[in-house]
C-alpha cells in the first residue's frame, strides 16, 4: 500500500504556497535579501515551529514571510513546491496564495503573482505538472481590504481561477465577506472558504458558506460530520471537502483519525491535501500515508480519494477526463 499510495496519480486542492517555505529556502532567501532571521540554523528554525492551535501556527507562518520580497523569491518558492509535487506524482494542483500577507508589508501585488505565475508556466513545460492559483483573503483583515484586493486582482484575472478565505476564523465568520464574494462571483471567480477544524461556531460557519456565500467547495469542513442536515446539503450540491489530516492533528490530536473514513463511508466527496507542509512535516503523500496508518484504506478507497479530487477540480471537463483516464490506467496496472 505504501508503494501504491506513493505512485498513484494525485490531485492536490488545499495547499498554501507560503506554507511550503522550507527552512533551507528561507535561509537562502534571507541571505539574498539581507533579512536577519531569529534563528542560527535550520535545526533551530524547525525546533521553533511549536504550535498547538490555529493562532499559534499563524504566528510562525506570517513571521516566515519576511524573506519573500522580489518576483524571484516568489518564483523560487513556487518552483520548490512544484518540484516536490512532481516527485510525489501530483499531476494537478490548485495553489492558495495570500496577497494581503505581502501587500500589507509593502510588496506589490504584481510582484507576488508574476513570480508565482512564471513558476507555474515552467512547471507545466518542464515538469509536466499543471497548477492554477486561488487568491485567498485574510479573514482577520477588514472586508474593505478584501474588496480592494479583489479589485487589484482583476488585471491578472486570467491567472487566477478562484478566491478563498483563510487565516484566523475566530470572530471572522463567512458572512463578514458576503459582498466581497458576491462581487468575486460576478467577476467570474470560483469560490471556496476555509472552515477550519473545531473553531468557534464551526457548524454555523459551514452553513453560512452554503446559504450566504454559495461556495463551490469547502476547505477542511470536517465539522460537517456533526450535522446530518449539513452532510445531506453538501452531498445534494455535489460539493467537495479538502481535508488535511496532518494539519488537523495539530488541532485535535489523534481524534481526526477517523474523519476521512467517516466521510468516505457517508458518501461525501472528501479529498486529501497537505495544507502547509513545510510547517506540518508532510506533503500530500505523507498525508495519505498518515490516514492509511490509522484507518487502513483499500486501493479502491485511495483511488476514490483521488477521483474525488480530480472531479471537483476547477478544470475543463476534457482535462478532468484526461486525468481520470490516467487514474484508471494506474488502477488497471496495479
mmCIF file of N, CA, C and O in Angstrom, residues 81-134:
data_model
loop_
_atom_site.group_PDB
_atom_site.id
_atom_site.type_symbol
_atom_site.label_atom_id
_atom_site.label_comp_id
_atom_site.label_asym_id
_atom_site.label_seq_id
_atom_site.Cartn_x
_atom_site.Cartn_y
_atom_site.Cartn_z
ATOM 1 N N UNK A 81 8.021 23.996 -4.492
ATOM 2 C CA UNK A 81 6.855 23.141 -4.258
ATOM 3 C C UNK A 81 6.547 22.288 -5.474
ATOM 4 O O UNK A 81 6.291 21.079 -5.345
ATOM 5 N N UNK A 82 6.551 22.870 -6.653
ATOM 6 C CA UNK A 82 6.158 22.134 -7.855
ATOM 7 C C UNK A 82 7.137 21.004 -8.159
ATOM 8 O O UNK A 82 6.735 19.945 -8.650
ATOM 9 N N UNK A 83 8.402 21.207 -7.849
ATOM 10 C CA UNK A 83 9.382 20.131 -7.991
ATOM 11 C C UNK A 83 9.062 18.990 -7.029
ATOM 12 O O UNK A 83 9.118 17.808 -7.389
ATOM 13 N N UNK A 84 8.720 19.343 -5.790
ATOM 14 C CA UNK A 84 8.311 18.334 -4.810
ATOM 15 C C UNK A 84 7.034 17.638 -5.258
ATOM 16 O O UNK A 84 6.894 16.416 -5.110
ATOM 17 N N UNK A 85 6.113 18.388 -5.813
ATOM 18 C CA UNK A 85 4.860 17.806 -6.290
ATOM 19 C C UNK A 85 5.126 16.771 -7.370
ATOM 20 O O UNK A 85 4.521 15.687 -7.384
ATOM 21 N N UNK A 86 6.031 17.082 -8.290
ATOM 22 C CA UNK A 86 6.366 16.105 -9.330
ATOM 23 C C UNK A 86 6.925 14.822 -8.717
ATOM 24 O O UNK A 86 6.562 13.709 -9.133
ATOM 25 N N UNK A 87 7.782 14.954 -7.701
ATOM 26 C CA UNK A 87 8.353 13.781 -7.041
ATOM 27 C C UNK A 87 7.267 12.911 -6.418
ATOM 28 O O UNK A 87 7.421 11.684 -6.335
ATOM 29 N N UNK A 88 6.162 13.523 -5.991
ATOM 30 C CA UNK A 88 5.079 12.788 -5.333
ATOM 31 C C UNK A 88 3.971 12.408 -6.316
ATOM 32 O O UNK A 88 2.915 11.941 -5.913
ATOM 33 N N UNK A 89 4.237 12.598 -7.593
ATOM 34 C CA UNK A 89 3.285 12.276 -8.664
ATOM 35 C C UNK A 89 1.985 13.068 -8.540
ATOM 36 O O UNK A 89 0.893 12.547 -8.816
ATOM 37 N N UNK A 90 2.096 14.319 -8.115
ATOM 38 C CA UNK A 90 0.965 15.238 -8.189
ATOM 39 C C UNK A 90 0.857 15.693 -9.638
ATOM 40 O O UNK A 90 1.769 16.321 -10.169
ATOM 41 N N UNK A 91 -0.246 15.365 -10.255
ATOM 42 C CA UNK A 91 -0.435 15.703 -11.659
ATOM 43 C C UNK A 91 -1.053 17.090 -11.819
ATOM 44 O O UNK A 91 -0.833 17.767 -12.808
ATOM 45 N N UNK A 92 -1.855 17.496 -10.832
ATOM 46 C CA UNK A 92 -2.526 18.786 -10.892
ATOM 47 C C UNK A 92 -2.702 19.330 -9.486
ATOM 48 O O UNK A 92 -2.995 18.574 -8.550
ATOM 49 N N UNK A 93 -2.504 20.651 -9.329
ATOM 50 C CA UNK A 93 -2.655 21.284 -8.021
ATOM 51 C C UNK A 93 -3.336 22.640 -8.180
ATOM 52 O O UNK A 93 -3.124 23.345 -9.177
ATOM 53 N N UNK A 94 -4.152 22.984 -7.205
ATOM 54 C CA UNK A 94 -4.687 24.325 -7.089
ATOM 55 C C UNK A 94 -4.079 24.948 -5.844
ATOM 56 O O UNK A 94 -4.235 24.414 -4.730
ATOM 57 N N UNK A 95 -3.381 26.048 -6.037
ATOM 58 C CA UNK A 95 -2.475 26.594 -5.029
ATOM 59 C C UNK A 95 -3.020 27.900 -4.476
ATOM 60 O O UNK A 95 -3.262 28.858 -5.213
ATOM 61 N N UNK A 96 -3.202 27.951 -3.156
ATOM 62 C CA UNK A 96 -3.583 29.196 -2.498
ATOM 63 C C UNK A 96 -2.385 30.146 -2.412
ATOM 64 O O UNK A 96 -1.257 29.707 -2.167
ATOM 65 N N UNK A 97 -2.657 31.442 -2.584
ATOM 66 C CA UNK A 97 -1.667 32.446 -2.204
ATOM 67 C C UNK A 97 -2.376 33.572 -1.470
ATOM 68 O O UNK A 97 -3.565 33.820 -1.683
ATOM 69 N N UNK A 98 -1.641 34.233 -0.560
ATOM 70 C CA UNK A 98 -2.196 35.242 0.337
ATOM 71 C C UNK A 98 -1.625 36.614 -0.007
ATOM 72 O O UNK A 98 -0.675 37.077 0.638
ATOM 73 N N UNK A 99 -2.165 37.309 -1.010
ATOM 74 C CA UNK A 99 -1.547 38.587 -1.399
ATOM 75 C C UNK A 99 -1.515 39.613 -0.281
ATOM 76 O O UNK A 99 -0.559 40.396 -0.174
ATOM 77 N N UNK A 100 -2.535 39.628 0.597
ATOM 78 C CA UNK A 100 -2.559 40.631 1.658
ATOM 79 C C UNK A 100 -1.433 40.445 2.668
ATOM 80 O O UNK A 100 -1.008 41.410 3.307
ATOM 81 N N UNK A 101 -0.949 39.213 2.803
ATOM 82 C CA UNK A 101 0.184 38.975 3.698
ATOM 83 C C UNK A 101 1.441 39.653 3.169
ATOM 84 O O UNK A 101 2.398 39.856 3.925
ATOM 85 N N UNK A 102 1.435 40.007 1.895
ATOM 86 C CA UNK A 102 2.594 40.646 1.271
ATOM 87 C C UNK A 102 2.342 42.125 0.999
ATOM 88 O O UNK A 102 3.191 42.962 1.296
ATOM 89 N N UNK A 103 1.169 42.465 0.463
ATOM 90 C CA UNK A 103 0.887 43.881 0.204
ATOM 91 C C UNK A 103 0.838 44.674 1.508
ATOM 92 O O UNK A 103 1.202 45.851 1.539
ATOM 93 N N UNK A 104 0.430 44.031 2.599
ATOM 94 C CA UNK A 104 0.351 44.722 3.894
ATOM 95 C C UNK A 104 1.726 45.081 4.433
ATOM 96 O O UNK A 104 1.851 45.906 5.345
ATOM 97 N N UNK A 105 2.775 44.461 3.877
ATOM 98 C CA UNK A 105 4.146 44.814 4.304
ATOM 99 C C UNK A 105 4.933 45.458 3.160
ATOM 100 O O UNK A 105 6.154 45.511 3.192
ATOM 101 N N UNK A 106 4.202 45.934 2.142
ATOM 102 C CA UNK A 106 4.832 46.751 1.116
ATOM 103 C C UNK A 106 5.266 46.058 -0.151
ATOM 104 O O UNK A 106 5.874 46.676 -1.028
ATOM 105 N N UNK A 107 4.975 44.764 -0.288
ATOM 106 C CA UNK A 107 5.328 44.035 -1.512
ATOM 107 C C UNK A 107 4.165 44.163 -2.494
ATOM 108 O O UNK A 107 3.039 43.783 -2.165
ATOM 109 N N UNK A 108 4.386 44.671 -3.697
ATOM 110 C CA UNK A 108 3.285 44.884 -4.637
ATOM 111 C C UNK A 108 2.604 43.587 -5.067
ATOM 112 O O UNK A 108 3.250 42.542 -5.188
ATOM 113 N N UNK A 109 1.304 43.674 -5.289
ATOM 114 C CA UNK A 109 0.522 42.530 -5.754
ATOM 115 C C UNK A 109 1.148 41.927 -7.009
ATOM 116 O O UNK A 109 1.283 40.704 -7.130
ATOM 117 N N UNK A 110 1.525 42.767 -7.951
ATOM 118 C CA UNK A 110 2.095 42.270 -9.200
ATOM 119 C C UNK A 110 3.380 41.497 -9.007
ATOM 120 O O UNK A 110 3.640 40.517 -9.732
ATOM 121 N N UNK A 111 4.193 41.900 -8.065
ATOM 122 C CA UNK A 111 5.436 41.176 -7.764
ATOM 123 C C UNK A 111 5.128 39.749 -7.328
ATOM 124 O O UNK A 111 5.783 38.789 -7.770
ATOM 125 N N UNK A 112 4.136 39.601 -6.478
ATOM 126 C CA UNK A 112 3.762 38.286 -5.959
ATOM 127 C C UNK A 112 3.271 37.386 -7.097
ATOM 128 O O UNK A 112 3.785 36.280 -7.313
ATOM 129 N N UNK A 113 2.293 37.865 -7.837
ATOM 130 C CA UNK A 113 1.627 36.977 -8.788
ATOM 131 C C UNK A 113 2.484 36.714 -10.020
ATOM 132 O O UNK A 113 2.431 35.618 -10.592
ATOM 133 N N UNK A 114 3.296 37.658 -10.426
ATOM 134 C CA UNK A 114 4.149 37.397 -11.587
ATOM 135 C C UNK A 114 5.175 36.316 -11.284
ATOM 136 O O UNK A 114 5.448 35.456 -12.131
ATOM 137 N N UNK A 115 5.748 36.345 -10.085
ATOM 138 C CA UNK A 115 6.699 35.293 -9.723
ATOM 139 C C UNK A 115 6.051 33.928 -9.670
ATOM 140 O O UNK A 115 6.588 32.939 -10.194
ATOM 141 N N UNK A 116 4.883 33.850 -9.036
ATOM 142 C CA UNK A 116 4.173 32.569 -8.950
ATOM 143 C C UNK A 116 3.779 32.075 -10.334
ATOM 144 O O UNK A 116 3.934 30.884 -10.663
ATOM 145 N N UNK A 117 3.259 32.961 -11.144
ATOM 146 C CA UNK A 117 2.785 32.581 -12.474
ATOM 147 C C UNK A 117 3.913 32.031 -13.339
ATOM 148 O O UNK A 117 3.728 31.030 -14.047
ATOM 149 N N UNK A 118 5.078 32.649 -13.324
ATOM 150 C CA UNK A 118 6.196 32.146 -14.126
ATOM 151 C C UNK A 118 6.575 30.728 -13.702
ATOM 152 O O UNK A 118 6.887 29.883 -14.555
ATOM 153 N N UNK A 119 6.537 30.455 -12.416
ATOM 154 C CA UNK A 119 6.868 29.110 -11.946
ATOM 155 C C UNK A 119 5.840 28.097 -12.442
ATOM 156 O O UNK A 119 6.192 26.968 -12.828
ATOM 157 N N UNK A 120 4.569 28.468 -12.433
ATOM 158 C CA UNK A 120 3.522 27.560 -12.911
ATOM 159 C C UNK A 120 3.698 27.254 -14.397
ATOM 160 O O UNK A 120 3.510 26.110 -14.829
ATOM 161 N N UNK A 121 4.054 28.264 -15.172
ATOM 162 C CA UNK A 121 4.271 28.047 -16.602
ATOM 163 C C UNK A 121 5.448 27.109 -16.824
ATOM 164 O O UNK A 121 5.374 26.166 -17.622
ATOM 165 N N UNK A 122 6.535 27.345 -16.107
ATOM 166 C CA UNK A 122 7.717 26.491 -16.267
ATOM 167 C C UNK A 122 7.445 25.061 -15.807
ATOM 168 O O UNK A 122 7.948 24.102 -16.406
ATOM 169 N N UNK A 123 6.656 24.905 -14.755
ATOM 170 C CA UNK A 123 6.344 23.560 -14.256
ATOM 171 C C UNK A 123 5.524 22.780 -15.280
ATOM 172 O O UNK A 123 5.721 21.569 -15.452
ATOM 173 N N UNK A 124 4.587 23.440 -15.938
ATOM 174 C CA UNK A 124 3.796 22.766 -16.972
ATOM 175 C C UNK A 124 4.695 22.302 -18.115
ATOM 176 O O UNK A 124 4.526 21.202 -18.649
ATOM 177 N N UNK A 125 5.657 23.115 -18.477
ATOM 178 C CA UNK A 125 6.521 22.818 -19.623
ATOM 179 C C UNK A 125 7.633 21.835 -19.278
ATOM 180 O O UNK A 125 7.925 20.917 -20.051
ATOM 181 N N UNK A 126 8.233 21.998 -18.109
ATOM 182 C CA UNK A 126 9.438 21.238 -17.771
ATOM 183 C C UNK A 126 9.167 20.036 -16.867
ATOM 184 O O UNK A 126 9.937 19.062 -16.885
ATOM 185 N N UNK A 127 8.116 20.096 -16.062
ATOM 186 C CA UNK A 127 7.841 19.030 -15.092
ATOM 187 C C UNK A 127 6.592 18.226 -15.429
ATOM 188 O O UNK A 127 6.336 17.202 -14.790
ATOM 189 N N UNK A 128 5.805 18.703 -16.384
ATOM 190 C CA UNK A 128 4.508 18.101 -16.702
ATOM 191 C C UNK A 128 3.592 18.085 -15.477
ATOM 192 O O UNK A 128 2.833 17.147 -15.262
ATOM 193 N N UNK A 129 3.685 19.143 -14.675
ATOM 194 C CA UNK A 129 2.784 19.351 -13.544
ATOM 195 C C UNK A 129 1.944 20.589 -13.862
ATOM 196 O O UNK A 129 2.493 21.655 -14.149
ATOM 197 N N UNK A 130 0.637 20.439 -13.813
ATOM 198 C CA UNK A 130 -0.259 21.556 -14.089
ATOM 199 C C UNK A 130 -0.748 22.130 -12.768
ATOM 200 O O UNK A 130 -1.052 21.386 -11.833
ATOM 201 N N UNK A 131 -0.835 23.463 -12.680
ATOM 202 C CA UNK A 131 -1.302 24.096 -11.448
ATOM 203 C C UNK A 131 -2.002 25.403 -11.781
ATOM 204 O O UNK A 131 -1.730 26.040 -12.809
ATOM 205 N N UNK A 132 -2.928 25.796 -10.906
ATOM 206 C CA UNK A 132 -3.620 27.068 -11.014
ATOM 207 C C UNK A 132 -3.613 27.751 -9.639
ATOM 208 O O UNK A 132 -3.420 27.098 -8.612
ATOM 209 N N UNK A 133 -3.863 29.059 -9.644
ATOM 210 C CA UNK A 133 -3.791 29.858 -8.426
ATOM 211 C C UNK A 133 -5.181 30.207 -7.906
ATOM 212 O O UNK A 133 -6.076 30.558 -8.666
ATOM 213 N N UNK A 134 -5.328 30.128 -6.579
ATOM 214 C CA UNK A 134 -6.512 30.602 -5.860
ATOM 215 C C UNK A 134 -6.054 31.714 -4.919
ATOM 216 O O UNK A 134 -5.177 31.501 -4.084
#
